[in-house]
mmCIF file of C-alpha atoms and ligand atoms in Angstrom:
data_model
loop_
_atom_site.group_PDB
_atom_site.id
_atom_site.type_symbol
_atom_site.label_atom_id
_atom_site.label_comp_id
_atom_site.label_asym_id
_atom_site.label_seq_id
_atom_site.Cartn_x
_atom_site.Cartn_y
_atom_site.Cartn_z
ATOM 1 C CA MET A 1005 -59.224 -177.164 -211.203
ATOM 2 C CA ALA A 1006 -56.013 -176.704 -209.018
ATOM 3 C CA SER A 1007 -56.711 -172.508 -208.279
ATOM 4 C CA THR A 1008 -54.429 -170.058 -211.200
ATOM 5 C CA PRO A 1009 -53.468 -166.238 -210.685
ATOM 6 C CA TYR A 1010 -55.655 -165.586 -213.066
ATOM 7 C CA ALA A 1011 -58.846 -164.351 -212.007
ATOM 8 C CA PHE A 1012 -60.489 -165.028 -215.164
ATOM 9 C CA THR A 1013 -60.958 -168.520 -214.365
ATOM 10 C CA ARG A 1014 -63.552 -168.169 -211.343
ATOM 11 C CA GLY A 1015 -66.652 -169.679 -211.034
ATOM 12 C CA LEU A 1016 -64.792 -172.585 -213.974
ATOM 13 C CA ASP A 1017 -64.805 -176.074 -212.990
ATOM 14 C CA TYR A 1018 -64.546 -179.405 -215.830
ATOM 15 C CA ASP A 1019 -67.053 -181.480 -214.332
ATOM 16 C CA ALA A 1020 -69.543 -178.555 -214.623
ATOM 17 C CA ILE A 1021 -68.543 -177.805 -217.916
ATOM 18 C CA VAL A 1022 -68.644 -181.459 -219.626
ATOM 19 C CA SER A 1023 -72.207 -181.784 -217.011
ATOM 20 C CA ALA A 1024 -73.351 -178.792 -219.533
ATOM 21 C CA SER A 1025 -72.513 -180.051 -222.545
ATOM 22 C CA GLU A 1026 -74.404 -182.598 -221.939
ATOM 23 C CA GLN A 1027 -77.685 -180.324 -221.508
ATOM 24 C CA VAL A 1028 -77.828 -179.168 -225.128
ATOM 25 C CA ALA A 1029 -75.340 -181.779 -226.947
ATOM 26 C CA TRP A 1030 -77.444 -182.922 -230.346
ATOM 27 C CA THR A 1031 -76.229 -184.215 -233.340
ATOM 28 C CA VAL A 1032 -76.269 -183.830 -237.033
ATOM 29 C CA ASP A 1033 -79.000 -185.416 -238.700
ATOM 30 C CA GLY A 1034 -81.554 -184.301 -236.191
ATOM 31 C CA ILE A 1035 -80.579 -180.619 -236.758
ATOM 32 C CA LEU A 1036 -80.249 -181.059 -240.914
ATOM 33 C CA ASP A 1037 -83.369 -183.260 -240.405
ATOM 34 C CA ALA A 1038 -84.000 -183.917 -244.095
ATOM 35 C CA ARG A 1039 -84.308 -179.996 -244.706
ATOM 36 C CA SER A 1040 -82.815 -177.627 -247.531
ATOM 37 C CA PHE A 1041 -81.835 -174.619 -248.257
ATOM 38 C CA ASP A 1042 -84.093 -172.359 -250.146
ATOM 39 C CA ALA A 1043 -81.341 -170.999 -253.469
ATOM 40 C CA SER A 1044 -84.421 -167.999 -254.600
ATOM 41 C CA ARG A 1045 -82.523 -165.611 -252.084
ATOM 42 C CA THR A 1046 -80.795 -164.926 -249.631
ATOM 43 C CA MET A 1047 -79.086 -167.385 -246.894
ATOM 44 C CA VAL A 1048 -76.892 -165.002 -244.704
ATOM 45 C CA PRO A 1049 -76.719 -161.812 -243.692
ATOM 46 C CA THR A 1050 -75.882 -159.265 -246.474
ATOM 47 C CA SER A 1051 -74.524 -157.724 -243.969
ATOM 48 C CA TRP A 1052 -71.405 -160.790 -243.533
ATOM 49 C CA VAL A 1053 -70.933 -160.474 -248.315
ATOM 50 C CA GLY A 1054 -70.185 -156.582 -248.181
ATOM 51 C CA THR A 1055 -70.837 -155.875 -251.198
ATOM 52 C CA ASP A 1056 -73.658 -153.662 -251.384
ATOM 53 C CA GLY A 1057 -72.074 -150.657 -252.641
ATOM 54 C CA LEU A 1058 -70.240 -151.947 -255.945
ATOM 55 C CA PRO A 1059 -71.919 -150.826 -259.185
ATOM 56 C CA PHE A 1060 -71.012 -153.888 -261.494
ATOM 57 C CA LEU A 1061 -73.650 -156.333 -259.655
ATOM 58 C CA ASP A 1062 -76.464 -156.771 -260.823
ATOM 59 C CA GLU A 1063 -79.180 -159.027 -258.370
ATOM 60 C CA GLU A 1064 -78.022 -161.937 -259.483
ATOM 61 C CA ALA A 1065 -74.703 -161.757 -258.731
ATOM 62 C CA GLN A 1066 -75.699 -160.460 -255.584
ATOM 63 C CA ARG A 1067 -77.522 -163.664 -254.171
ATOM 64 C CA THR A 1068 -75.150 -165.516 -255.668
ATOM 65 C CA LEU A 1069 -72.914 -164.149 -254.228
ATOM 66 C CA ASN A 1070 -74.618 -164.222 -250.314
ATOM 67 C CA HIS A 1071 -74.673 -168.106 -251.375
ATOM 68 C CA CYS A 1072 -71.446 -168.394 -251.724
ATOM 69 C CA ARG A 1073 -70.608 -166.884 -248.843
ATOM 70 C CA ALA A 1074 -72.646 -168.968 -245.845
ATOM 71 C CA PHE A 1075 -71.065 -171.989 -248.288
ATOM 72 C CA SER A 1076 -67.001 -170.468 -247.233
ATOM 73 C CA TYR A 1077 -67.965 -169.853 -243.624
ATOM 74 C CA VAL A 1078 -68.669 -173.454 -243.243
ATOM 75 C CA HIS A 1079 -66.402 -174.422 -245.769
ATOM 76 C CA LEU A 1080 -63.238 -172.329 -243.552
ATOM 77 C CA LEU A 1081 -65.021 -173.500 -240.182
ATOM 78 C CA GLY A 1082 -65.185 -177.255 -240.970
ATOM 79 C CA ASN A 1083 -60.773 -177.462 -242.401
ATOM 80 C CA TYR A 1084 -60.193 -175.074 -239.100
ATOM 81 C CA GLU A 1085 -61.378 -176.695 -236.653
ATOM 82 C CA GLU A 1086 -59.747 -180.416 -238.048
ATOM 83 C CA PHE A 1087 -56.051 -180.131 -235.853
ATOM 84 C CA ILE A 1088 -58.661 -179.028 -232.977
ATOM 85 C CA PRO A 1089 -59.171 -183.447 -231.896
ATOM 86 C CA PHE A 1090 -55.503 -183.953 -232.915
ATOM 87 C CA HIS A 1091 -54.122 -180.575 -229.996
ATOM 88 C CA LEU A 1092 -56.637 -182.038 -227.569
ATOM 89 C CA SER A 1093 -56.218 -185.829 -227.497
ATOM 90 C CA ALA A 1094 -51.735 -184.306 -228.317
ATOM 91 C CA LEU A 1095 -52.803 -182.558 -224.868
ATOM 92 C CA VAL A 1096 -54.398 -185.806 -222.317
ATOM 93 C CA GLN A 1097 -51.135 -187.958 -223.536
ATOM 94 C CA GLN A 1098 -48.805 -185.725 -222.749
ATOM 95 C CA GLU A 1099 -50.352 -184.672 -219.799
ATOM 96 C CA PRO A 1100 -51.219 -187.895 -218.568
ATOM 97 C CA HIS A 1101 -52.027 -188.163 -214.814
ATOM 98 C CA GLY A 1102 -53.324 -184.992 -215.207
ATOM 99 C CA GLY A 1103 -57.248 -185.380 -213.099
ATOM 100 C CA ARG A 1104 -60.280 -187.712 -214.544
ATOM 101 C CA SER A 1105 -62.285 -184.047 -215.163
ATOM 102 C CA GLN A 1106 -60.101 -182.221 -217.136
ATOM 103 C CA ARG A 1107 -59.525 -185.418 -219.766
ATOM 104 C CA ARG A 1108 -62.856 -186.330 -219.821
ATOM 105 C CA ALA A 1109 -64.060 -182.404 -220.899
ATOM 106 C CA LEU A 1110 -61.529 -182.637 -223.633
ATOM 107 C CA LEU A 1111 -61.558 -185.816 -224.972
ATOM 108 C CA ARG A 1112 -65.370 -184.896 -225.423
ATOM 109 C CA PHE A 1113 -64.272 -181.189 -226.839
ATOM 110 C CA GLY A 1114 -62.498 -182.702 -229.527
ATOM 111 C CA ASP A 1115 -65.641 -185.568 -229.953
ATOM 112 C CA GLU A 1116 -67.748 -182.467 -230.561
ATOM 113 C CA GLU A 1117 -65.365 -180.502 -232.658
ATOM 114 C CA MET A 1118 -65.369 -183.567 -235.306
ATOM 115 C CA LYS A 1119 -69.359 -184.060 -235.169
ATOM 116 C CA HIS A 1120 -69.064 -179.684 -236.085
ATOM 117 C CA GLN A 1121 -66.868 -181.284 -239.112
ATOM 118 C CA ALA A 1122 -70.070 -183.395 -239.418
ATOM 119 C CA LEU A 1123 -72.176 -180.689 -239.587
ATOM 120 C CA PHE A 1124 -69.652 -178.851 -241.580
ATOM 121 C CA HIS A 1125 -68.990 -181.311 -243.564
ATOM 122 C CA GLU A 1126 -73.240 -181.897 -244.361
ATOM 123 C CA ALA A 1127 -73.609 -178.182 -244.941
ATOM 124 C CA GLU A 1128 -71.843 -177.571 -247.566
ATOM 125 C CA THR A 1129 -73.064 -181.377 -249.559
ATOM 126 C CA LEU A 1130 -77.030 -179.270 -248.786
ATOM 127 C CA LEU A 1131 -75.992 -175.665 -249.748
ATOM 128 C CA GLU A 1132 -74.584 -177.153 -253.616
ATOM 129 C CA ARG A 1133 -78.105 -179.955 -253.243
ATOM 130 C CA SER A 1134 -79.760 -176.614 -252.969
ATOM 131 C CA CYS A 1135 -78.707 -174.171 -255.038
ATOM 132 C CA GLY A 1136 -77.661 -176.488 -257.699
ATOM 133 C CA HIS A 1137 -74.013 -175.496 -258.384
ATOM 134 C CA PRO A 1138 -70.240 -176.601 -257.016
ATOM 135 C CA PHE A 1139 -68.817 -174.433 -254.890
ATOM 136 C CA GLY A 1140 -65.750 -172.884 -254.683
ATOM 137 C CA ARG A 1141 -62.958 -174.459 -252.381
ATOM 138 C CA HIS A 1142 -60.373 -173.182 -251.331
ATOM 139 C CA PHE A 1143 -59.614 -176.987 -248.950
ATOM 140 C CA ASP A 1144 -59.766 -178.989 -251.297
ATOM 141 C CA ARG A 1145 -62.428 -182.234 -250.951
ATOM 142 C CA GLU A 1146 -59.400 -184.721 -251.339
ATOM 143 C CA GLY A 1147 -58.326 -183.570 -247.694
ATOM 144 C CA THR A 1148 -54.439 -182.592 -248.958
ATOM 145 C CA ARG A 1149 -54.361 -178.766 -248.056
ATOM 146 C CA CYS A 1150 -57.408 -178.913 -244.824
ATOM 147 C CA ALA A 1151 -53.875 -181.742 -243.863
ATOM 148 C CA ALA A 1152 -51.304 -180.124 -244.353
ATOM 149 C CA PHE A 1153 -53.176 -176.640 -242.789
ATOM 150 C CA ALA A 1154 -53.609 -178.863 -239.595
ATOM 151 C CA GLN A 1155 -50.278 -180.115 -239.409
ATOM 152 C CA ALA A 1156 -49.052 -177.041 -239.565
ATOM 153 C CA PHE A 1157 -51.460 -175.845 -236.789
ATOM 154 C CA LEU A 1158 -50.170 -178.336 -234.796
ATOM 155 C CA GLU A 1159 -46.384 -177.056 -235.804
ATOM 156 C CA HIS A 1160 -46.866 -174.015 -232.949
ATOM 157 C CA GLY A 1161 -46.579 -174.566 -229.429
ATOM 158 C CA VAL A 1162 -49.657 -175.424 -227.393
ATOM 159 C CA LEU A 1163 -49.788 -172.072 -226.032
ATOM 160 C CA ALA A 1164 -50.843 -170.353 -228.808
ATOM 161 C CA ARG A 1165 -53.048 -173.151 -230.246
ATOM 162 C CA PHE A 1166 -55.198 -172.739 -227.311
ATOM 163 C CA LEU A 1167 -55.647 -168.433 -227.518
ATOM 164 C CA LEU A 1168 -55.899 -168.904 -231.077
ATOM 165 C CA LEU A 1169 -58.902 -171.549 -230.790
ATOM 166 C CA LEU A 1170 -60.404 -169.498 -226.543
ATOM 167 C CA ALA A 1171 -60.137 -166.086 -229.056
ATOM 168 C CA PHE A 1172 -61.713 -167.702 -232.837
ATOM 169 C CA GLU A 1173 -64.721 -169.909 -230.359
ATOM 170 C CA TRP A 1174 -65.687 -166.777 -228.338
ATOM 171 C CA GLY A 1175 -65.823 -165.306 -232.452
ATOM 172 C CA THR A 1176 -68.023 -167.334 -233.859
ATOM 173 C CA GLN A 1177 -70.347 -167.087 -230.740
ATOM 174 C CA ARG A 1178 -70.633 -163.519 -231.295
ATOM 175 C CA HIS A 1179 -70.849 -163.496 -234.777
ATOM 176 C CA TYR A 1180 -74.352 -165.142 -234.442
ATOM 177 C CA VAL A 1181 -75.592 -164.274 -231.521
ATOM 178 C CA GLU A 1182 -75.219 -160.479 -233.365
ATOM 179 C CA SER A 1183 -75.393 -160.598 -236.817
ATOM 180 C CA ILE A 1184 -78.402 -163.638 -236.679
ATOM 181 C CA ARG A 1185 -79.710 -163.864 -233.264
ATOM 182 C CA ASP A 1186 -80.885 -160.951 -232.203
ATOM 183 C CA ARG A 1187 -81.905 -159.637 -235.726
ATOM 184 C CA ALA A 1188 -85.624 -159.316 -236.583
ATOM 185 C CA ALA A 1189 -85.049 -159.126 -240.103
ATOM 186 C CA ASP A 1190 -82.203 -160.369 -242.750
ATOM 187 C CA VAL A 1191 -81.148 -162.575 -240.791
ATOM 188 C CA GLY A 1192 -81.377 -165.198 -243.805
ATOM 189 C CA ASP A 1193 -82.167 -168.761 -244.040
ATOM 190 C CA PRO A 1194 -83.657 -171.242 -241.673
ATOM 191 C CA LEU A 1195 -81.976 -173.589 -241.401
ATOM 192 C CA TYR A 1196 -78.261 -171.619 -241.654
ATOM 193 C CA ALA A 1197 -79.423 -170.180 -238.275
ATOM 194 C CA ASP A 1198 -80.605 -173.859 -237.015
ATOM 195 C CA VAL A 1199 -76.897 -174.481 -238.268
ATOM 196 C CA LEU A 1200 -75.079 -171.637 -236.719
ATOM 197 C CA ARG A 1201 -77.672 -172.107 -233.499
ATOM 198 C CA ALA A 1202 -76.552 -176.379 -232.612
ATOM 199 C CA HIS A 1203 -72.708 -174.845 -233.264
ATOM 200 C CA TRP A 1204 -73.341 -171.825 -230.354
ATOM 201 C CA VAL A 1205 -74.859 -173.294 -227.781
ATOM 202 C CA GLU A 1206 -71.453 -176.228 -228.027
ATOM 203 C CA GLU A 1207 -69.261 -173.324 -228.472
ATOM 204 C CA ALA A 1208 -70.336 -171.841 -225.187
ATOM 205 C CA GLN A 1209 -68.658 -175.097 -223.159
ATOM 206 C CA HIS A 1210 -65.563 -175.191 -225.570
ATOM 207 C CA VAL A 1211 -63.946 -171.163 -223.978
ATOM 208 C CA LYS A 1212 -63.933 -172.147 -220.664
ATOM 209 C CA SER A 1213 -62.108 -175.028 -221.937
ATOM 210 C CA ASP A 1214 -60.180 -172.979 -223.254
ATOM 211 C CA THR A 1215 -59.511 -171.002 -219.847
ATOM 212 C CA LEU A 1216 -59.191 -173.301 -218.315
ATOM 213 C CA GLU A 1217 -55.836 -174.947 -219.678
ATOM 214 C CA ILE A 1218 -54.712 -171.109 -221.141
ATOM 215 C CA ALA A 1219 -54.611 -170.138 -217.406
ATOM 216 C CA ARG A 1220 -53.281 -173.989 -216.083
ATOM 217 C CA LEU A 1221 -49.773 -173.116 -219.162
ATOM 218 C CA ALA A 1222 -49.573 -169.516 -219.103
ATOM 219 C CA ALA A 1223 -48.825 -169.650 -214.707
ATOM 220 C CA GLY A 1224 -45.950 -171.876 -215.423
ATOM 221 C CA MET A 1225 -43.989 -170.295 -218.262
ATOM 222 C CA ARG A 1226 -41.829 -167.156 -218.012
ATOM 223 C CA GLU A 1227 -42.391 -164.099 -219.470
ATOM 224 C CA ALA A 1228 -40.358 -164.648 -222.427
ATOM 225 C CA GLU A 1229 -41.699 -167.635 -222.538
ATOM 226 C CA LEU A 1230 -45.039 -166.325 -222.478
ATOM 227 C CA ASP A 1231 -43.576 -163.203 -225.760
ATOM 228 C CA ALA A 1232 -43.173 -166.621 -228.121
ATOM 229 C CA ALA A 1233 -46.623 -167.699 -227.362
ATOM 230 C CA PHE A 1234 -47.528 -164.693 -228.469
ATOM 231 C CA GLU A 1235 -45.208 -164.531 -231.376
ATOM 232 C CA GLN A 1236 -46.709 -167.502 -233.176
ATOM 233 C CA LEU A 1237 -49.918 -166.011 -232.049
ATOM 234 C CA GLY A 1238 -49.146 -163.243 -235.603
ATOM 235 C CA SER A 1239 -47.986 -166.806 -237.133
ATOM 236 C CA LEU A 1240 -51.155 -168.290 -237.173
ATOM 237 C CA GLY A 1241 -53.438 -165.844 -238.331
ATOM 238 C CA GLN A 1242 -51.362 -164.960 -240.815
ATOM 239 C CA LEU A 1243 -52.319 -169.093 -241.890
ATOM 240 C CA ILE A 1244 -55.720 -168.153 -241.749
ATOM 241 C CA ASP A 1245 -55.456 -165.463 -243.972
ATOM 242 C CA ALA A 1246 -53.863 -167.378 -246.856
ATOM 243 C CA THR A 1247 -57.154 -169.592 -246.179
ATOM 244 C CA LEU A 1248 -58.963 -166.082 -246.456
ATOM 245 C CA ALA A 1249 -57.389 -165.012 -249.733
ATOM 246 C CA GLY A 1250 -58.015 -168.030 -251.145
ATOM 247 C CA GLN A 1251 -61.978 -168.807 -250.359
ATOM 248 C CA ALA A 1252 -62.096 -164.791 -251.620
ATOM 249 C CA SER A 1253 -60.807 -165.346 -255.059
ATOM 250 C CA GLN A 1254 -62.660 -169.364 -254.813
ATOM 251 C CA GLU A 1255 -65.853 -166.490 -254.893
ATOM 252 C CA VAL A 1256 -65.406 -164.577 -257.946
ATOM 253 C CA GLU A 1257 -63.964 -167.931 -259.482
ATOM 254 C CA THR A 1258 -68.100 -169.398 -258.709
ATOM 255 C CA LEU A 1259 -69.909 -166.665 -259.091
ATOM 256 C CA HIS A 1260 -68.684 -166.394 -263.059
ATOM 257 C CA ALA A 1261 -69.188 -169.899 -263.463
ATOM 258 C CA VAL A 1262 -72.036 -169.532 -261.753
ATOM 259 C CA THR A 1263 -73.710 -166.482 -263.865
ATOM 260 C CA GLY A 1264 -71.589 -167.463 -266.685
ATOM 261 C CA ARG A 1265 -70.737 -163.843 -267.547
ATOM 262 C CA THR A 1266 -66.636 -162.685 -266.299
ATOM 263 C CA LEU A 1267 -66.202 -159.781 -264.293
ATOM 264 C CA PRO A 1268 -63.416 -156.894 -266.325
ATOM 265 C CA ALA A 1269 -60.253 -157.168 -264.718
ATOM 266 C CA ALA A 1270 -59.797 -154.502 -262.801
ATOM 267 C CA GLU A 1271 -63.515 -155.363 -261.417
ATOM 268 C CA ALA A 1272 -62.660 -158.711 -260.761
ATOM 269 C CA ALA A 1273 -59.779 -157.371 -258.559
ATOM 270 C CA THR A 1274 -62.616 -155.142 -257.132
ATOM 271 C CA LEU A 1275 -64.922 -158.001 -255.796
ATOM 272 C CA ARG A 1276 -61.325 -160.332 -254.920
ATOM 273 C CA GLU A 1277 -60.667 -158.087 -252.536
ATOM 274 C CA VAL A 1278 -63.690 -156.635 -250.773
ATOM 275 C CA LEU A 1279 -64.983 -159.986 -250.550
ATOM 276 C CA HIS A 1280 -61.078 -160.885 -248.673
ATOM 277 C CA ARG A 1281 -61.942 -158.322 -245.837
ATOM 278 C CA SER A 1282 -65.345 -159.135 -245.342
ATOM 279 C CA LEU A 1283 -64.985 -163.292 -244.727
ATOM 280 C CA SER A 1284 -62.064 -161.183 -242.327
ATOM 281 C CA ALA A 1285 -64.483 -159.205 -240.861
ATOM 282 C CA ILE A 1286 -66.457 -161.990 -240.239
ATOM 283 C CA ILE A 1287 -63.578 -164.542 -238.344
ATOM 284 C CA VAL A 1288 -60.887 -162.560 -237.873
ATOM 285 C CA GLY A 1289 -61.964 -159.564 -237.173
ATOM 286 C CA VAL A 1290 -65.129 -160.796 -234.239
ATOM 287 C CA ALA A 1291 -62.289 -162.728 -232.489
ATOM 288 C CA LEU A 1292 -59.865 -161.149 -231.630
ATOM 289 C CA GLY A 1293 -61.841 -158.014 -231.344
ATOM 290 C CA HIS A 1294 -63.160 -160.318 -228.725
ATOM 291 C CA PRO A 1295 -63.792 -158.256 -225.206
ATOM 292 C CA SER A 1296 -63.123 -161.109 -223.893
ATOM 293 C CA PHE A 1297 -60.846 -162.637 -225.418
ATOM 294 C CA ALA A 1298 -59.298 -158.999 -224.708
ATOM 295 C CA ARG A 1299 -59.187 -159.800 -221.176
ATOM 296 C CA VAL A 1300 -57.424 -162.798 -221.025
ATOM 297 C CA ALA A 1301 -55.024 -162.225 -223.221
ATOM 298 C CA ARG A 1302 -54.014 -159.074 -221.362
ATOM 299 C CA ASP A 1303 -54.221 -160.247 -217.561
ATOM 300 C CA VAL A 1304 -51.528 -164.360 -218.998
ATOM 301 C CA SER A 1305 -49.064 -160.976 -220.809
ATOM 302 C CA PRO A 1306 -49.884 -157.280 -220.735
ATOM 303 C CA THR A 1307 -46.793 -155.811 -222.985
ATOM 304 C CA ALA A 1308 -47.682 -159.049 -225.500
ATOM 305 C CA ALA A 1309 -51.504 -158.156 -225.431
ATOM 306 C CA ALA A 1310 -50.471 -154.300 -225.585
ATOM 307 C CA ARG A 1311 -48.463 -155.615 -229.095
ATOM 308 C CA LEU A 1312 -50.843 -157.420 -230.324
ATOM 309 C CA PHE A 1313 -53.731 -155.061 -229.309
ATOM 310 C CA GLY A 1314 -51.488 -151.986 -230.549
ATOM 311 C CA SER A 1315 -52.660 -150.171 -226.727
HETATM 312 FE FE1 FE2 B 1671 -66.141 -176.523 -233.254
HETATM 313 FE FE1 FE2 B 1672 -65.357 -175.969 -230.106
#
């Protein structure tokens, strides 16, 4: 790795990233191993859903929404990851004379994301089989919406894409560690926890590659270009938020279908808003609020980061 002006790359190198990746690698079949989810109980911590205080939801409705949230999380992550292999392979193609170690790390990173997509897709199918009903999905089964979403992402600049990726990859790790790994109670379904754990051990390498790429790209940019990258980060955030709103609506529709009871319009609207907020907190809040992401953002552009974080 060529040296960069940024202290946050200290100790990182592509060979070590690939080596760590090889040591923790897993297979989808090895994780799922003909197991199933237990639909008789909640599957994810209740903090993920945030509907505890809503008086119009009974125990069955709360449990159904909990299963919906387990589904939504793997559904959204699997579809979000679709753009990553294209994003990484385009970078490798644009810079064919980059180092072999860098190339190997980025292509392996892309391949791991394709494996994650397969894991999340299998988990979606298994959740539906275990629960005995389909779940509403913002991203259609035919992949039309996912392809459009990935394309919209790829139309943004490469630094903005890496910044978003870094935030989200740190965010998903933090979310797993804080809400499941480090908790003694209310951790949910053992298989679901294993799916997230498998994802976490590989994401740990991805943030290192993101960090090295951000340092390399940012080091060659002027302040105006850095400003533009952070502006684009806001635009990527809006794309994500539309999917969160869409999936929250799908959760309400699934609740109606499973319980056979349609909530009055005002209650449905309240529920939709609460679900959108909690989905945003466990996907976006944990990412943009991650201290390591804030450190990188501030080192890359103190002024743009101040605008992003409002300080
Ligand atoms: Fe992933
Ligand atoms: Fe990743």
